[in-house]
mmCIF file of C-alpha atoms and ligand atoms in Angstrom:
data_model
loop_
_atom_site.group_PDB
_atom_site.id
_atom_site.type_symbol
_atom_site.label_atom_id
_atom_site.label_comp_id
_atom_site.label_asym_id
_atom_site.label_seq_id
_atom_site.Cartn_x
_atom_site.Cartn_y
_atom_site.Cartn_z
ATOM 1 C CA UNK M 1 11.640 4.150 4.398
ATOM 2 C CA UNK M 2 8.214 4.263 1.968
ATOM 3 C CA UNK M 3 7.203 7.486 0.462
ATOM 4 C CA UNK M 4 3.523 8.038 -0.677
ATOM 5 C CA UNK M 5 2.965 10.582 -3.893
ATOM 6 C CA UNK M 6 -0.221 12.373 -3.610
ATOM 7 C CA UNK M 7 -1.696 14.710 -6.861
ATOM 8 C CA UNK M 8 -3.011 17.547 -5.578
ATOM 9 C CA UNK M 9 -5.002 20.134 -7.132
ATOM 10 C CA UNK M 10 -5.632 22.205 -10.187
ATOM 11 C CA UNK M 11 -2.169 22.558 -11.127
ATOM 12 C CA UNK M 12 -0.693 18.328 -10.551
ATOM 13 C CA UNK M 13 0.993 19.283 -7.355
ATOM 14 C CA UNK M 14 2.563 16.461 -5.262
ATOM 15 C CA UNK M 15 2.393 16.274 -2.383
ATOM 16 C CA UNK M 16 4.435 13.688 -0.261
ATOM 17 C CA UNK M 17 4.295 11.708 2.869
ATOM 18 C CA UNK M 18 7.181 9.608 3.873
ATOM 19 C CA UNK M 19 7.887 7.280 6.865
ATOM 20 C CA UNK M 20 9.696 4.971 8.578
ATOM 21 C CA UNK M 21 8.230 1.498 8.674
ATOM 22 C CA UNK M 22 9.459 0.139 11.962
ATOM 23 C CA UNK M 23 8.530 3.428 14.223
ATOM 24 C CA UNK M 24 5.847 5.096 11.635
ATOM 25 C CA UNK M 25 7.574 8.439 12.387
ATOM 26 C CA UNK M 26 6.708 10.724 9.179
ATOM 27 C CA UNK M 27 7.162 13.990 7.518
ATOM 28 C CA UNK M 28 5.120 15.530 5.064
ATOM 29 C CA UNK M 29 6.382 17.531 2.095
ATOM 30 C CA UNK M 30 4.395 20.233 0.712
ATOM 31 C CA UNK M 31 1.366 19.828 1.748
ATOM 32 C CA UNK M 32 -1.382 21.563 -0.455
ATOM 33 C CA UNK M 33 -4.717 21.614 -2.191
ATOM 34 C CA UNK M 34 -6.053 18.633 -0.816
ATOM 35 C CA UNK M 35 -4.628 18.541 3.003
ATOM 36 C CA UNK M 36 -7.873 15.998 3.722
ATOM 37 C CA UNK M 37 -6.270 13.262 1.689
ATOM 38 C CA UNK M 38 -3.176 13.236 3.300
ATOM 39 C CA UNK M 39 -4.555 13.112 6.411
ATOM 40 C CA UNK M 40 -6.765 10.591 6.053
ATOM 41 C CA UNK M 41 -3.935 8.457 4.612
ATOM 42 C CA UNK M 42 -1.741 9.310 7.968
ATOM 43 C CA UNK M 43 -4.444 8.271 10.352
ATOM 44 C CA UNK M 44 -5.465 5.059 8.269
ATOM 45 C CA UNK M 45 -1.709 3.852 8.416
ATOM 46 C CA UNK M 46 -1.101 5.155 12.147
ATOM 47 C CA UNK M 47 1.688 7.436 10.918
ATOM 48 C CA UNK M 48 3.151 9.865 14.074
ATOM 49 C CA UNK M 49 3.651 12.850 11.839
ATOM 50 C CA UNK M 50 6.886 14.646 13.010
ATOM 51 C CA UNK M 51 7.817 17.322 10.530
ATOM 52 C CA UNK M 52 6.674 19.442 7.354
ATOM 53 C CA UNK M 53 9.065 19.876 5.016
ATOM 54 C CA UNK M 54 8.447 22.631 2.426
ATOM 55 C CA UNK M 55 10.187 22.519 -1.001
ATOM 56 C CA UNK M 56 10.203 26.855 -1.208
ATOM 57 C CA UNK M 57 6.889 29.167 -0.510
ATOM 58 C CA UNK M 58 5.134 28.925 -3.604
ATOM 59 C CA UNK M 59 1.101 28.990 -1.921
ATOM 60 C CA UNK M 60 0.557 25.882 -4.540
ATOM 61 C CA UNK M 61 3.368 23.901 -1.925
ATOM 62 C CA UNK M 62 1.366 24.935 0.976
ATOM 63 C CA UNK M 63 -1.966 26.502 1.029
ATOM 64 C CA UNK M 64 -2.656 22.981 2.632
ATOM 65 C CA UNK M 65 0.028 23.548 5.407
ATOM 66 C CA UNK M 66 -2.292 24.688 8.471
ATOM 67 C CA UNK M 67 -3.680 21.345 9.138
ATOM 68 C CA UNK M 68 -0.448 20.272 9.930
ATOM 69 C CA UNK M 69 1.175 22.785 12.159
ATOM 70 C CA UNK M 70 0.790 22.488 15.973
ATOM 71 C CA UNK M 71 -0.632 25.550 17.771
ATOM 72 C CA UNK M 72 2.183 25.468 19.946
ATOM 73 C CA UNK M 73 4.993 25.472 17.742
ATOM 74 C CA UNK M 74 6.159 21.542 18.314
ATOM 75 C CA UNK M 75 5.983 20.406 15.042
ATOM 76 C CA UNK M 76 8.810 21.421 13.155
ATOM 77 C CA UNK M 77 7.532 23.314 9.841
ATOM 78 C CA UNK M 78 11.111 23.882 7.727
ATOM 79 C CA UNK M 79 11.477 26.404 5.343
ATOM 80 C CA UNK M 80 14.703 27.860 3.622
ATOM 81 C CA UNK M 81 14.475 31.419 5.518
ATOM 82 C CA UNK M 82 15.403 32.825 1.655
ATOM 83 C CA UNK M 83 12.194 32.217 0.944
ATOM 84 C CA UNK M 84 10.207 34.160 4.163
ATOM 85 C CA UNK M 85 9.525 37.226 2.182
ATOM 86 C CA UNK M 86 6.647 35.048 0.192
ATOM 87 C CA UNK M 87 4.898 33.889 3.350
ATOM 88 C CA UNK M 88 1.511 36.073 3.960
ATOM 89 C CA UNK M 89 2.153 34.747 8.055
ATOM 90 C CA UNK M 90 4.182 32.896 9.485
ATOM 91 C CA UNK M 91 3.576 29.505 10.408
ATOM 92 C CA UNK M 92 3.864 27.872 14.041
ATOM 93 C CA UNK M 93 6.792 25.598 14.252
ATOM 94 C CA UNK M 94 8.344 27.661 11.411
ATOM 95 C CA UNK M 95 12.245 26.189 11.096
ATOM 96 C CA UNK M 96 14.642 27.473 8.537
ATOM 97 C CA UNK M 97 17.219 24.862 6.808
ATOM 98 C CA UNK M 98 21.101 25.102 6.027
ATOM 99 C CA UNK M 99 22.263 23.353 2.967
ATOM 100 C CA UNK M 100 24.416 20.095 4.382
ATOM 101 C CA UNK M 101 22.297 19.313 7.159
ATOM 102 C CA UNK M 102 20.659 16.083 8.399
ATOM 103 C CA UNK M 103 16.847 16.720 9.662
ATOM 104 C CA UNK M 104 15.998 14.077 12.155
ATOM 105 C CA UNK M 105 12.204 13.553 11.958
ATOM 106 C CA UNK M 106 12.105 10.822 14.670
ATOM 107 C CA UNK M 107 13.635 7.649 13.601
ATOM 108 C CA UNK M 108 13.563 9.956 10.060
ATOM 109 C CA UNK M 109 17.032 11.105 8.897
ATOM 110 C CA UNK M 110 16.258 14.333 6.109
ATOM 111 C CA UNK M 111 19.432 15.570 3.937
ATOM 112 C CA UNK M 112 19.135 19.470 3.067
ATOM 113 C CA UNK M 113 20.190 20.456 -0.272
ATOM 114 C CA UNK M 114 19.540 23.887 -1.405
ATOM 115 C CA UNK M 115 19.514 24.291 -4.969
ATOM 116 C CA UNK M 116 18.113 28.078 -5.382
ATOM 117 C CA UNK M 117 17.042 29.221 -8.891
ATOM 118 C CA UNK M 118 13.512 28.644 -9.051
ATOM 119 C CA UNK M 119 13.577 30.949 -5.640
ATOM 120 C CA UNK M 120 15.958 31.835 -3.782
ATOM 121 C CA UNK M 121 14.997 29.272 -0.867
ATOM 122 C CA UNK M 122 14.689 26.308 -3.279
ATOM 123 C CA UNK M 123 15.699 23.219 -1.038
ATOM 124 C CA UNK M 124 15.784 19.426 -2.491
ATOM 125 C CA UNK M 125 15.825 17.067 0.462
ATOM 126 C CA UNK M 126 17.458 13.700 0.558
ATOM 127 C CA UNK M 127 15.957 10.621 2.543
ATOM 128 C CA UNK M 128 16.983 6.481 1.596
ATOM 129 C CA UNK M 129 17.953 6.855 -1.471
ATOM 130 C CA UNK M 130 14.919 9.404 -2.669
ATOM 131 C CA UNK M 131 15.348 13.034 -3.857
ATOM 132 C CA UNK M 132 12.227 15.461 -3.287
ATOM 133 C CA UNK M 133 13.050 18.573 -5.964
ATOM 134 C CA UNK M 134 10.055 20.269 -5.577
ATOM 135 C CA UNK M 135 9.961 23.028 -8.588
ATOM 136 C CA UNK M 136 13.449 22.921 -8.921
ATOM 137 C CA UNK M 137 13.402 19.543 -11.117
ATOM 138 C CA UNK M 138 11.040 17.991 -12.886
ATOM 139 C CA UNK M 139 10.642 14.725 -15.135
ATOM 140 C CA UNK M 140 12.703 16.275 -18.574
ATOM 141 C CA UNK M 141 12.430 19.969 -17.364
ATOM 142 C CA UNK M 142 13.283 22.320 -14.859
ATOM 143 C CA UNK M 143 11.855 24.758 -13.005
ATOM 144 C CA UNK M 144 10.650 28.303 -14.332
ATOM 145 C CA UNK M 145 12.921 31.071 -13.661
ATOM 146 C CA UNK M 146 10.680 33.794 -14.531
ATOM 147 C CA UNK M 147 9.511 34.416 -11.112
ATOM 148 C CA UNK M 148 10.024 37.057 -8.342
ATOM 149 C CA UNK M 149 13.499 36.160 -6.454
ATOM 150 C CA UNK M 150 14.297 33.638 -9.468
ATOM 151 C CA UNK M 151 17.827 33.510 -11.084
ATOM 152 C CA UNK M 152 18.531 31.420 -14.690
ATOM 153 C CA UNK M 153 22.630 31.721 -13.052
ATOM 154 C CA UNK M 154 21.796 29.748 -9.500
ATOM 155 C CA UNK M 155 19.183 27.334 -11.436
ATOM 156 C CA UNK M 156 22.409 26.410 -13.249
ATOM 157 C CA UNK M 157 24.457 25.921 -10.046
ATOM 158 C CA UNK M 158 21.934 23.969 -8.209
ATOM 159 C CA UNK M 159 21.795 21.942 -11.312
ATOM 160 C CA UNK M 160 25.335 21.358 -11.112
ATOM 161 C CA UNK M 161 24.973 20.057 -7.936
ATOM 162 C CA UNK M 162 22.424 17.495 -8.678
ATOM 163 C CA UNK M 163 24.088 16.043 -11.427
ATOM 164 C CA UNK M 164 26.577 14.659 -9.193
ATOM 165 C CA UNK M 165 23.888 12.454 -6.961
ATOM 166 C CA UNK M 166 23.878 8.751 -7.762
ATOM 167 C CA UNK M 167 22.081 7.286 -10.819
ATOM 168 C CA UNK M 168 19.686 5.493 -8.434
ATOM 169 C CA UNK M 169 18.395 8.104 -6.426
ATOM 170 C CA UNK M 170 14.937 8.420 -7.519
ATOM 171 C CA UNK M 171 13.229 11.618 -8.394
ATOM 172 C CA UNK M 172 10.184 12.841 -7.007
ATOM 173 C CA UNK M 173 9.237 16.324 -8.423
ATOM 174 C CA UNK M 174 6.849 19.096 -7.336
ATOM 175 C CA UNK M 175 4.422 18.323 -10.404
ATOM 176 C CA UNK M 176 2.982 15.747 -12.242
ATOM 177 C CA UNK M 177 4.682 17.445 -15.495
ATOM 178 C CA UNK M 178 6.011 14.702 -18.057
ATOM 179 C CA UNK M 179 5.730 12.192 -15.470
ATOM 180 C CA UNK M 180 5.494 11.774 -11.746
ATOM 181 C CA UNK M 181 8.832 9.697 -11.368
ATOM 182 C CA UNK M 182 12.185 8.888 -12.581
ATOM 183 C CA UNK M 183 15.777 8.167 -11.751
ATOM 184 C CA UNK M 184 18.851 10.681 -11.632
ATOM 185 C CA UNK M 185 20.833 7.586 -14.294
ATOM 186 C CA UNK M 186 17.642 8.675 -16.346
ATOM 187 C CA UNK M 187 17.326 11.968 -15.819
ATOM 188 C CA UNK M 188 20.981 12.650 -16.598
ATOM 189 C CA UNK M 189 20.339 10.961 -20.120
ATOM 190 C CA UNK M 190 16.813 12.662 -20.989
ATOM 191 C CA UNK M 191 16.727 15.681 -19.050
ATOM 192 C CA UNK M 192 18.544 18.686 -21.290
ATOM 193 C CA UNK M 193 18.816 21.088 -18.411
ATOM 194 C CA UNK M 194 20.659 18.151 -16.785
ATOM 195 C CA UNK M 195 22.561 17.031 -19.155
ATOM 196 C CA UNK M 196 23.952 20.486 -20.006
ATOM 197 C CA UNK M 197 25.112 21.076 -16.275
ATOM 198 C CA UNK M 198 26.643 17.989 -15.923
ATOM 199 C CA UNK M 199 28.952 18.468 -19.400
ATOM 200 C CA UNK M 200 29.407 21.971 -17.629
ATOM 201 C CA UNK M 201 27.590 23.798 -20.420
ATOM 202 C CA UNK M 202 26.814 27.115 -18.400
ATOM 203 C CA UNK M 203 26.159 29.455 -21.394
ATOM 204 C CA UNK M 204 23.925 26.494 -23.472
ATOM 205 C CA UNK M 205 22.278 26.024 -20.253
ATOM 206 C CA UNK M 206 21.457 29.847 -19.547
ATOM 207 C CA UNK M 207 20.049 29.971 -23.184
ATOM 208 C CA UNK M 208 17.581 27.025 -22.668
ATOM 209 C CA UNK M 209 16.166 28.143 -19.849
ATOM 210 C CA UNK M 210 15.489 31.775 -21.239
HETATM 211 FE FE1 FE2 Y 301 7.102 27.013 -7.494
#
């Protein structure tokens, strides 16, 4: 599987395309800002786009989302239904996600893990050995909890949760904030949020985030 990083926009979104390299099936992740350049990047490597994967509803994950969705409804556009109450419409295609499952975008194979805190429909998703965290992780932070629908206490639990995936699954974060990159072996070392959830530091945890 190859994944593309694309910064997007005013704010260092990423946005993602990933594929398989045999059938060039493909699913894009949060499409925004700058749909053009993903597109372009699609057609010029002959990818057959399958799915849109959204990270939660944040307009800065997908004001670049209608390019993508078919009329019709036959391209799958996931979305953890928790997080339906920020959409202005709903999009064609519109899919909601369980935590556990496997997507299969084509020859694609998408593990849903939904880590709310940031919102309440927060989803990481899990393909060859590469973790997409939108705002939920970032390189050394984690995501605000300030926010409509956002909860310090399920930030912590989701974090939890990610400190248990292998040191070599590699991070790829919702913005260009400290870095665009990084391992979980890494992470677990430099990131404090992590590292607190992992030594099961709940009340530390809840204090750093405030
Ligand atoms: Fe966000």
């Amino acid at each position: 599987m190859k994944v593309r990083q694309f910064k997007v926009g005013p704010m260092d979104n990423f946005s993602y395309l990933l594929w398989d390299e045999e059938t060039r099936d493909a699913a894009v992740i949060d499409p925004a800002w700058q749909p053009e350049k993903l597109a372009a990047f699609s057609g010029e490597n002959k990818l057959n786009l399958q799915a849109v994967l959204l990270t939660h509803a944040h307009p800065d994950h997908l004001n670049g989302l209608a390019p993508f969705t078919d009329p019709e409804g036959r391209r799958p556009v996931y979305l953890h239904d928790a997080d339906y109450f920020m959409l202005e419409a709903k999009p064609a295609g519109l899919k909601t996600l369980s935590d556990g499952e496997t997507l299969q975008a084509g020859a694609l194979k998408i593990g849903v893990m939904h880590t709310p805190g940031h919102t309440p429909g927060s989803v990481c998703y899990l393909a060859g050995g590469a973790v997409f965290t939108g705002d939920t992780l970032f390189i050394g932070e984690c995501g605000r909890v300030d926010l409509p629908g956002s909860s310090a206490e399920s930030l912590y639990d989701s974090f939890v949760r990610l400190a248990a995936l292998p040191d070599d699954s590699v991070v790829w974060p919702g913005h260009s904030y400290n870095g665009d990159t990084s391992t979980f072996g890494v992470q677990k070392e430099y990131n404090l949020y992590l590292k607190l959830a992992r030594q099961g530091r709940r009340a530390d945890f809840l204090k750093a985030v405030a």
